[in-house]
Amino acid sequence: MEDIRRILVEPAIPGWRLIISDKGRFWAIRRRSFPRGALRAGAEPTVDADTFEEVRAVVERQEEIARQAAVQGTAS
């Protein structure tokens, strides 16, 4: 099992707040809003997963969506 105390003490995902539910589910909430273009592109500011590694991967996908939206926005 993951060392939950370590995860709670360290800023495990920079820019995101990590919550572990009473059922053991991991939630990440982005500390700052995504730009509108990222939201329109499908970036989600609140995500969840069964494990820390899974939630970190989901967060990275959301950040990638936001990066791609920013690149497309500047290319217009």
Short mmCIF file of N, CA and C in Angstrom, two decimals:
data_model
loop_
_atom_site.label_atom_id
_atom_site.label_comp_id
_atom_site.label_asym_id
_atom_site.label_seq_id
_atom_site.Cartn_x
_atom_site.Cartn_y
_atom_site.Cartn_z
N MET A 1 0.84 -1.19 0.00
CA MET A 1 0.00 0.00 0.00
C MET A 1 0.88 1.25 0.00
N GLU A 2 0.36 2.31 -0.57
CA GLU A 2 1.12 3.55 -0.66
C GLU A 2 1.27 4.20 0.70
N ASP A 3 2.35 4.95 0.89
CA ASP A 3 2.56 5.67 2.14
C ASP A 3 1.77 6.96 2.08
N ILE A 4 0.52 6.89 2.53
CA ILE A 4 -0.40 8.02 2.43
C ILE A 4 0.12 9.21 3.23
N ARG A 5 0.74 8.98 4.37
CA ARG A 5 1.26 10.10 5.17
C ARG A 5 2.28 10.90 4.36
N ARG A 6 3.14 10.23 3.61
CA ARG A 6 4.12 10.93 2.79
C ARG A 6 3.43 11.78 1.74
N ILE A 7 2.41 11.22 1.12
CA ILE A 7 1.68 11.95 0.08
C ILE A 7 1.01 13.19 0.66
N LEU A 8 0.42 13.06 1.85
CA LEU A 8 -0.28 14.18 2.46
C LEU A 8 0.66 15.28 2.92
N VAL A 9 1.88 14.93 3.31
CA VAL A 9 2.82 15.91 3.82
C VAL A 9 3.49 16.68 2.69
N GLU A 10 3.86 16.02 1.64
CA GLU A 10 4.56 16.65 0.52
C GLU A 10 3.56 17.21 -0.49
N PRO A 11 3.92 18.31 -1.16
CA PRO A 11 3.08 18.75 -2.28
C PRO A 11 3.27 17.77 -3.44
N ALA A 12 2.48 16.74 -3.46
CA ALA A 12 2.69 15.60 -4.34
C ALA A 12 2.52 15.93 -5.81
N ILE A 13 1.61 16.83 -6.12
CA ILE A 13 1.37 17.20 -7.51
C ILE A 13 1.37 18.73 -7.55
N PRO A 14 2.47 19.34 -7.97
CA PRO A 14 2.55 20.80 -7.96
C PRO A 14 1.37 21.44 -8.71
N GLY A 15 0.78 22.43 -8.07
CA GLY A 15 -0.34 23.15 -8.67
C GLY A 15 -1.69 22.50 -8.45
N TRP A 16 -1.70 21.35 -7.81
CA TRP A 16 -2.94 20.61 -7.56
C TRP A 16 -3.05 20.28 -6.09
N ARG A 17 -4.26 20.31 -5.57
CA ARG A 17 -4.52 19.91 -4.19
C ARG A 17 -4.97 18.46 -4.19
N LEU A 18 -4.36 17.66 -3.35
CA LEU A 18 -4.67 16.24 -3.28
C LEU A 18 -5.57 15.96 -2.08
N ILE A 19 -6.62 15.19 -2.33
CA ILE A 19 -7.53 14.77 -1.27
C ILE A 19 -7.68 13.26 -1.37
N ILE A 20 -7.68 12.61 -0.22
CA ILE A 20 -7.95 11.18 -0.20
C ILE A 20 -9.25 10.99 0.57
N SER A 21 -10.23 10.43 -0.11
CA SER A 21 -11.55 10.27 0.50
C SER A 21 -11.53 9.23 1.61
N ASP A 22 -12.59 9.21 2.39
CA ASP A 22 -12.69 8.21 3.46
C ASP A 22 -12.77 6.79 2.90
N LYS A 23 -13.06 6.66 1.62
CA LYS A 23 -13.09 5.35 0.95
C LYS A 23 -11.74 5.01 0.31
N GLY A 24 -10.76 5.93 0.43
CA GLY A 24 -9.43 5.67 -0.11
C GLY A 24 -9.25 6.10 -1.56
N ARG A 25 -10.21 6.82 -2.11
CA ARG A 25 -10.11 7.30 -3.49
C ARG A 25 -9.31 8.59 -3.52
N PHE A 26 -8.46 8.75 -4.52
CA PHE A 26 -7.62 9.93 -4.65
C PHE A 26 -8.30 10.95 -5.55
N TRP A 27 -8.37 12.19 -5.10
CA TRP A 27 -8.92 13.30 -5.85
C TRP A 27 -7.85 14.37 -5.97
N ALA A 28 -7.78 15.03 -7.11
CA ALA A 28 -6.88 16.16 -7.31
C ALA A 28 -7.70 17.31 -7.86
N ILE A 29 -7.50 18.49 -7.25
CA ILE A 29 -8.22 19.69 -7.66
C ILE A 29 -7.18 20.75 -8.00
N ARG A 30 -7.28 21.29 -9.18
CA ARG A 30 -6.30 22.28 -9.63
C ARG A 30 -6.43 23.54 -8.80
N ARG A 31 -5.31 24.06 -8.33
CA ARG A 31 -5.32 25.23 -7.46
C ARG A 31 -5.72 26.51 -8.20
N ARG A 32 -5.35 26.62 -9.46
CA ARG A 32 -5.74 27.78 -10.28
C ARG A 32 -6.58 27.28 -11.44
N SER A 33 -7.53 28.07 -11.84
CA SER A 33 -8.40 27.67 -12.94
C SER A 33 -7.60 27.50 -14.23
N PHE A 34 -8.05 26.55 -15.05
CA PHE A 34 -7.50 26.46 -16.39
C PHE A 34 -8.03 27.64 -17.20
N PRO A 35 -7.29 28.11 -18.18
CA PRO A 35 -7.81 29.12 -19.09
C PRO A 35 -9.04 28.58 -19.83
N ARG A 36 -9.89 29.47 -20.29
CA ARG A 36 -11.11 29.05 -21.00
C ARG A 36 -10.82 28.13 -22.17
N GLY A 37 -9.79 28.43 -22.93
CA GLY A 37 -9.45 27.59 -24.08
C GLY A 37 -9.15 26.16 -23.68
N ALA A 38 -8.48 25.99 -22.54
CA ALA A 38 -8.17 24.64 -22.05
C ALA A 38 -9.45 23.93 -21.62
N LEU A 39 -10.32 24.65 -20.95
CA LEU A 39 -11.60 24.05 -20.54
C LEU A 39 -12.42 23.64 -21.75
N ARG A 40 -12.45 24.51 -22.77
CA ARG A 40 -13.19 24.18 -24.01
C ARG A 40 -12.58 22.97 -24.70
N ALA A 41 -11.27 22.81 -24.55
CA ALA A 41 -10.58 21.67 -25.17
C ALA A 41 -10.78 20.38 -24.38
N GLY A 42 -11.36 20.49 -23.18
CA GLY A 42 -11.67 19.30 -22.41
C GLY A 42 -10.86 19.09 -21.14
N ALA A 43 -10.00 20.04 -20.78
CA ALA A 43 -9.23 19.90 -19.54
C ALA A 43 -10.18 19.96 -18.34
N GLU A 44 -10.01 19.03 -17.44
CA GLU A 44 -10.85 18.94 -16.24
C GLU A 44 -10.06 19.41 -15.02
N PRO A 45 -10.58 20.38 -14.25
CA PRO A 45 -9.85 20.87 -13.08
C PRO A 45 -9.98 19.99 -11.84
N THR A 46 -10.87 19.02 -11.87
CA THR A 46 -11.04 18.08 -10.75
C THR A 46 -11.07 16.68 -11.33
N VAL A 47 -10.17 15.83 -10.83
CA VAL A 47 -10.07 14.46 -11.33
C VAL A 47 -9.95 13.50 -10.15
N ASP A 48 -10.23 12.23 -10.41
CA ASP A 48 -10.10 11.22 -9.36
C ASP A 48 -9.61 9.90 -9.95
N ALA A 49 -9.10 9.06 -9.06
CA ALA A 49 -8.59 7.75 -9.47
C ALA A 49 -8.44 6.87 -8.23
N ASP A 50 -8.17 5.60 -8.48
CA ASP A 50 -8.05 4.64 -7.39
C ASP A 50 -6.73 4.73 -6.63
N THR A 51 -5.66 5.15 -7.31
CA THR A 51 -4.34 5.20 -6.67
C THR A 51 -3.69 6.56 -6.94
N PHE A 52 -2.65 6.84 -6.15
CA PHE A 52 -1.92 8.08 -6.36
C PHE A 52 -1.29 8.12 -7.75
N GLU A 53 -0.67 7.04 -8.17
CA GLU A 53 -0.04 7.00 -9.49
C GLU A 53 -1.07 7.25 -10.60
N GLU A 54 -2.24 6.68 -10.46
CA GLU A 54 -3.29 6.89 -11.47
C GLU A 54 -3.76 8.34 -11.47
N VAL A 55 -3.97 8.93 -10.30
CA VAL A 55 -4.43 10.32 -10.28
C VAL A 55 -3.35 11.25 -10.82
N ARG A 56 -2.08 10.94 -10.55
CA ARG A 56 -1.00 11.76 -11.10
C ARG A 56 -0.99 11.67 -12.63
N ALA A 57 -1.24 10.49 -13.17
CA ALA A 57 -1.29 10.32 -14.63
C ALA A 57 -2.48 11.09 -15.23
N VAL A 58 -3.61 11.07 -14.55
CA VAL A 58 -4.79 11.79 -15.04
C VAL A 58 -4.52 13.30 -15.01
N VAL A 59 -3.88 13.77 -13.96
CA VAL A 59 -3.52 15.19 -13.87
C VAL A 59 -2.60 15.57 -15.02
N GLU A 60 -1.63 14.74 -15.31
CA GLU A 60 -0.71 15.04 -16.41
C GLU A 60 -1.46 15.11 -17.74
N ARG A 61 -2.45 14.24 -17.94
CA ARG A 61 -3.26 14.31 -19.17
C ARG A 61 -4.00 15.64 -19.25
N GLN A 62 -4.53 16.12 -18.12
CA GLN A 62 -5.26 17.38 -18.12
C GLN A 62 -4.32 18.54 -18.43
N GLU A 63 -3.12 18.49 -17.86
CA GLU A 63 -2.14 19.54 -18.13
C GLU A 63 -1.70 19.51 -19.60
N GLU A 64 -1.59 18.33 -20.17
CA GLU A 64 -1.23 18.22 -21.59
C GLU A 64 -2.34 18.80 -22.47
N ILE A 65 -3.59 18.54 -22.14
CA ILE A 65 -4.70 19.14 -22.88
C ILE A 65 -4.58 20.66 -22.83
N ALA A 66 -4.29 21.19 -21.65
CA ALA A 66 -4.15 22.65 -21.50
C ALA A 66 -2.98 23.19 -22.31
N ARG A 67 -1.85 22.47 -22.29
CA ARG A 67 -0.70 22.91 -23.09
C ARG A 67 -1.03 22.93 -24.58
N GLN A 68 -1.68 21.87 -25.05
CA GLN A 68 -2.05 21.81 -26.47
C GLN A 68 -3.03 22.91 -26.83
N ALA A 69 -3.96 23.21 -25.95
CA ALA A 69 -4.93 24.30 -26.21
C ALA A 69 -4.21 25.63 -26.29
N ALA A 70 -3.21 25.83 -25.43
CA ALA A 70 -2.45 27.09 -25.45
C ALA A 70 -1.67 27.22 -26.75
N VAL A 71 -1.06 26.14 -27.21
CA VAL A 71 -0.30 26.16 -28.47
C VAL A 71 -1.24 26.45 -29.62
N GLN A 72 -2.39 25.79 -29.66
CA GLN A 72 -3.34 26.03 -30.74
C GLN A 72 -3.89 27.45 -30.68
N GLY A 73 -4.06 27.98 -29.47
CA GLY A 73 -4.55 29.35 -29.33
C GLY A 73 -3.57 30.39 -29.83
N THR A 74 -2.28 30.11 -29.65
CA THR A 74 -1.27 31.06 -30.12
C THR A 74 -1.01 30.91 -31.62
N ALA A 75 -1.38 29.75 -32.18
CA ALA A 75 -1.17 29.53 -33.61
C ALA A 75 -2.28 30.16 -34.45
N SER A 76 -3.37 30.54 -33.81
CA SER A 76 -4.49 31.12 -34.57
C SER A 76 -4.21 32.52 -35.00
#
